[in-house]
Amino acid sequence: MPSSKIVVCGAGGFIGGHLVADLLRQGKTVRAVDVKPLDEWYQMFPDAESHQLDLQEKEACEKAVRGTEIVYNLAADMGGMGFIENNKALCMLSVLINTHLLMASKAAGVDRFFFASSACVYAADKQTDPNVTALKEEDAYPAMPEDGYGWEKLFSERMCRHYREDFGMKTRTARYHNVYGPFGTYDGGREKAPAAICRKVIEAKLSGNHEIEIWGDGHQTRSFMWIDDCVKGTQMILKSDFVEPINLGSSELVSINQLVDIVEDIAGVKLKRRYNLSAPKGVNGRNSDNTLIEKVFGWEPSTKLRDGLERTYQWIHGEITRKSSAPVRATASVTH
């Protein structure tokens, strides 16, 4: 694909920041857009044209895609299981982002449009057992996705399909399965399991309080995809002629307890585990069936979880220790 102006929506977020970095390395001309103030973006690049825009608004979407040929829509109001279970309406409102971006892209003559969907589109009754059968693309129907977040993703997939069928726009969709890595959320309530576990282990080790809280019983299973695999697969899918939604995830299934085991081993510590059975834990089991992506592309995300977690752990450790050693500003206090 020749060098062209590309807009990355959600560029201030975790995946979006890594995608912008990779596109710039390739010499692409990139416009980066996010709702967050620029100083809150996880990664900022002087070589990118960066804008703070609320893409739920149609006018903002028109500004974002003006003069561009390729749109990556990674923008959404989302987080880990704790966030999406307690903020269903906010998650559903992301439908405005994709809908307005599609409308604006059609009007602007955008050539290709990528939508970042999620494994949360899959029916809950196929994910009741930790020894889960890996999810195939056709398992999204009959539809019963994750309430709120999953319904928005499934609806937006359909919008992309109909814009392709009705208007000839080249839309492409990938269903992400639990992406992790550095330069992302690791605290505050929106973080996902790998980052949360890394943070909890680091804090336990640094504080000397060798205990960790685990949401659920720890037997629930997931697969986790290293960020570089996600960025590679995303661009590969966008450039391809394959038009249907496709899984983009690792097939290396682990339980949350096993995830904790790996991070403890990286940290060189063993912690007492306290299970919070009332906390949000999501489905009992979820894994990516990669038969289709292997067939179509001869490739699948394959970075070993241990390798990616070591790099993620080191980045989060550096962030936590940097913040803890930062000088505290003196503040005046008034007593009555």
XYZ file of C-alpha atoms in Angstrom:
336
model
C 0.000 0.000 0.000
C 1.546 3.345 -1.006
C 2.293 5.960 1.606
C -0.872 7.897 2.323
C -2.543 9.956 5.004
C -3.928 7.664 7.673
C -6.093 8.633 10.645
C -5.894 6.595 13.839
C -8.938 7.182 16.041
C -8.225 6.376 19.672
C -4.563 7.251 19.144
C -4.162 8.419 22.744
C -5.062 4.969 24.010
C -3.032 1.815 24.445
C -3.441 0.028 21.087
C -3.838 3.250 19.131
C -0.542 4.634 20.433
C 1.349 1.528 19.387
C -0.312 1.578 15.956
C 0.676 5.210 15.388
C 4.256 4.384 16.393
C 4.437 1.524 13.913
C 2.911 3.502 11.052
C 5.382 6.335 11.630
C 8.260 3.834 11.584
C 7.041 2.839 8.125
C 7.189 6.443 6.960
C 3.428 6.920 6.792
C 1.703 10.277 7.183
C -0.462 9.913 10.278
C -3.235 11.978 11.844
C -3.778 10.948 15.481
C -7.116 11.646 17.193
C -8.390 11.019 20.723
C -10.921 12.495 23.148
C -8.351 12.791 25.933
C -6.290 15.966 26.377
C -2.969 15.581 24.573
C -0.993 15.516 27.817
C -2.956 12.421 28.900
C -2.132 10.327 25.817
C -0.083 7.201 26.551
C 2.242 7.964 23.645
C 2.758 11.243 21.789
C 4.707 11.655 18.553
C 5.894 14.990 17.141
C 5.827 13.484 13.628
C 2.078 12.834 13.841
C -0.646 15.452 13.371
C -2.407 15.145 16.734
C -5.898 16.389 17.641
C -8.149 16.237 20.682
C -11.639 15.531 19.298
C -14.792 13.964 20.723
C -15.626 11.443 18.016
C -19.111 10.849 19.376
C -19.884 14.126 17.579
C -20.442 13.997 13.810
C -18.641 17.291 13.163
C -15.554 16.011 14.985
C -15.554 12.871 12.828
C -15.785 14.992 9.685
C -12.742 16.965 10.809
C -10.864 13.778 11.744
C -11.225 12.060 8.346
C -10.970 15.102 6.072
C -8.344 14.501 3.394
C -7.509 10.973 4.561
C -7.543 7.682 2.685
C -7.420 5.181 5.527
C -9.299 5.192 8.840
C -8.466 2.969 11.805
C -11.282 3.147 14.358
C -9.889 2.035 17.706
C -11.825 4.668 19.647
C -14.261 3.503 22.350
C -15.204 4.178 25.945
C -14.018 0.939 27.492
C -11.837 -0.813 30.031
C -11.427 -4.129 31.799
C -14.235 -6.288 33.139
C -14.785 -4.083 36.182
C -15.455 -1.100 33.935
C -17.631 -2.691 31.258
C -19.850 -4.510 33.761
C -20.613 -1.279 35.603
C -20.783 1.173 32.691
C -23.023 -0.462 30.098
C -24.630 2.770 28.885
C -21.253 4.481 28.422
C -20.018 1.475 26.449
C -23.127 1.498 24.267
C -22.650 5.183 23.465
C -19.491 4.264 21.538
C -21.919 3.323 18.758
C -21.986 7.052 17.989
C -18.248 7.010 17.284
C -18.310 4.264 14.680
C -21.577 5.411 13.106
C -20.445 9.014 12.715
C -17.009 7.914 11.485
C -18.614 5.735 8.805
C -20.891 8.586 7.715
C -17.981 11.037 7.595
C -15.699 8.545 5.825
C -18.273 7.882 3.109
C -18.712 11.620 2.538
C -14.930 12.164 2.450
C -14.272 9.331 -0.002
C -12.143 7.291 2.420
C -10.709 4.216 0.694
C -10.401 1.747 3.618
C -11.964 1.652 7.072
C -10.895 -0.629 9.933
C -13.124 -1.312 12.931
C -11.667 -2.769 16.136
C -14.290 -5.200 17.432
C -13.966 -7.547 20.391
C -14.310 -11.143 21.527
C -17.097 -9.766 23.738
C -19.412 -10.178 20.724
C -19.505 -13.944 21.329
C -22.521 -15.569 22.939
C -22.191 -16.036 26.689
C -23.602 -19.594 26.590
C -20.516 -20.683 24.635
C -18.211 -19.454 27.417
C -19.573 -21.136 30.558
C -16.744 -23.664 31.054
C -13.119 -22.782 31.912
C -12.150 -25.656 29.578
C -13.744 -23.643 26.804
C -13.947 -24.691 23.178
C -12.116 -21.946 21.291
C -14.493 -19.453 19.708
C -14.945 -19.485 15.947
C -16.144 -16.473 14.003
C -19.569 -18.019 13.332
C -20.143 -18.384 17.093
C -21.239 -14.739 17.252
C -24.674 -15.817 16.018
C -27.360 -16.427 17.258
C -26.443 -13.235 19.075
C -26.169 -12.921 22.847
C -22.981 -10.901 23.384
C -21.596 -9.241 26.499
C -24.284 -6.858 27.727
C -23.535 -3.254 26.795
C -19.994 -3.357 25.401
C -20.476 -6.535 23.353
C -23.789 -5.393 21.860
C -22.217 -2.119 20.722
C -19.370 -3.977 19.043
C -21.707 -6.402 17.285
C -23.987 -3.618 16.056
C -20.994 -1.635 14.795
C -19.724 -4.720 12.946
C -23.081 -4.839 11.144
C -22.855 -1.135 10.300
C -19.448 -1.720 8.705
C -20.853 -4.659 6.745
C -23.780 -2.660 5.408
C -21.615 0.329 4.498
C -19.522 -2.120 2.477
C -22.528 -3.796 0.854
C -24.615 -0.673 0.233
C -21.969 1.950 -0.518
C -18.902 -0.033 -1.607
C -16.691 1.170 1.256
C -13.823 -1.226 1.942
C -14.524 -1.997 5.598
C -12.501 -4.534 7.562
C -13.150 -5.841 11.073
C -11.026 -7.725 13.617
C -12.278 -9.182 16.890
C -9.547 -8.465 19.442
C -8.943 -10.953 22.246
C -7.445 -9.309 25.381
C -4.534 -7.211 24.157
C -1.731 -6.392 26.638
C 1.665 -4.710 26.766
C 3.407 -1.503 27.908
C 2.135 2.076 27.493
C -1.392 1.322 28.662
C -3.717 1.436 31.651
C -2.530 -0.474 34.727
C -4.562 1.167 37.495
C -7.629 3.302 38.085
C -10.326 0.738 37.244
C -10.057 0.442 33.444
C -7.067 -1.889 33.368
C -7.291 -5.465 32.078
C -6.113 -8.608 33.820
C -2.425 -8.789 32.736
C -1.722 -5.182 33.717
C -3.782 -5.458 36.903
C -1.969 -8.607 38.018
C 1.430 -7.076 37.239
C 0.543 -3.973 39.270
C -0.775 -5.969 42.217
C 2.309 -8.200 42.342
C 4.650 -5.202 42.082
C 2.808 -3.336 44.849
C 2.801 -6.405 47.079
C 6.524 -6.902 46.576
C 7.416 -3.256 47.119
C 5.220 -2.888 50.208
C 6.241 -6.159 51.813
C 2.573 -7.112 52.219
C 2.755 -10.400 50.332
C -0.930 -10.801 49.544
C -2.912 -10.400 46.337
C -6.628 -10.061 45.655
C -7.918 -12.068 42.695
C -11.324 -11.385 41.170
C -13.365 -14.587 41.014
C -12.040 -18.019 41.948
C -9.035 -17.789 39.614
C -10.165 -20.747 37.521
C -11.672 -18.591 34.754
C -9.608 -18.847 31.562
C -8.546 -16.403 28.843
C -6.015 -15.915 26.077
C -3.946 -12.734 25.932
C -2.427 -11.167 22.799
C 0.873 -9.271 22.813
C 0.503 -5.728 21.474
C 2.991 -6.129 18.594
C 1.002 -9.094 17.263
C -2.152 -6.985 17.477
C -0.604 -4.091 15.540
C 0.754 -6.420 12.851
C -2.523 -8.295 12.479
C -4.575 -5.095 12.378
C -2.629 -3.693 9.419
C -2.593 -7.050 7.663
C -6.379 -7.350 7.909
C -6.946 -3.755 6.751
C -4.805 -4.257 3.640
C -6.389 -7.600 2.730
C -9.353 -8.533 0.550
C -10.935 -10.529 3.388
C -14.157 -8.735 4.310
C -15.759 -10.702 7.173
C -15.047 -10.143 10.909
C -12.078 -12.283 11.950
C -10.515 -13.292 15.266
C -7.288 -11.538 16.185
C -5.986 -13.138 19.352
C -3.604 -15.662 20.850
C -4.760 -19.254 21.253
C -2.557 -19.806 24.345
C -5.201 -20.444 27.014
C -4.375 -19.801 30.686
C -6.360 -19.508 33.888
C -6.147 -16.362 35.984
C -4.354 -18.425 38.631
C -1.781 -19.448 36.011
C -1.439 -15.811 34.975
C -0.625 -14.931 38.584
C 1.869 -17.831 38.706
C 3.743 -16.408 35.711
C 3.893 -12.866 37.094
C 4.995 -14.119 40.526
C 7.795 -16.047 38.830
C 8.879 -12.950 36.891
C 8.872 -10.939 40.137
C 10.622 -13.659 42.150
C 7.948 -13.603 44.844
C 5.176 -15.860 46.144
C 1.998 -14.251 47.428
C -0.946 -15.296 49.535
C -4.063 -15.276 47.377
C -7.343 -13.788 48.513
C -10.284 -14.504 46.211
C -13.006 -11.883 45.838
C -15.962 -13.931 44.618
C -18.252 -10.898 44.434
C -16.019 -8.941 42.053
C -16.712 -8.824 38.286
C -15.018 -11.760 36.584
C -16.695 -12.050 33.174
C -17.328 -15.355 31.446
C -15.799 -18.576 32.781
C -13.744 -19.265 29.686
C -12.767 -17.539 26.429
C -10.205 -18.458 23.791
C -9.557 -17.584 20.157
C -9.975 -20.209 17.447
C -7.337 -19.177 14.922
C -8.258 -21.625 12.171
C -9.580 -18.885 9.888
C -6.744 -16.370 10.270
C -4.201 -19.162 9.681
C -6.101 -20.257 6.572
C -6.499 -16.767 5.121
C -3.169 -15.199 6.108
C -0.886 -18.120 6.994
C -0.212 -16.364 10.305
C -1.562 -16.032 13.825
C -0.561 -14.061 16.946
C 2.074 -16.281 18.519
C 4.147 -14.315 21.052
C 4.384 -16.448 24.200
C 2.564 -15.003 27.180
C 5.609 -15.301 29.417
C 7.730 -13.249 27.007
C 5.181 -10.467 26.700
C 4.446 -10.387 30.427
C 8.129 -9.911 31.293
C 8.234 -6.737 29.170
C 4.876 -5.537 30.491
C 5.959 -6.165 34.095
C 9.205 -4.247 33.630
C 7.384 -1.239 32.131
C 4.753 -1.112 34.901
C 7.462 -1.586 37.541
C 9.328 1.371 36.088
C 6.180 3.520 36.076
C 5.286 2.683 39.684
C 8.771 3.249 41.046
C 9.140 6.469 39.032
C 5.898 7.865 40.430
C 6.729 6.814 43.986
C 10.097 8.574 43.826
C 8.736 11.777 42.276
C 8.928 14.781 44.584
C 5.641 15.619 46.313
C 4.445 19.196 45.859
C 3.912 21.114 49.101
C 0.300 22.194 49.556
C -1.096 24.705 52.013
C -3.745 23.390 54.398
C -6.305 25.461 56.214
C -7.862 24.348 59.486
C -10.982 25.775 61.067
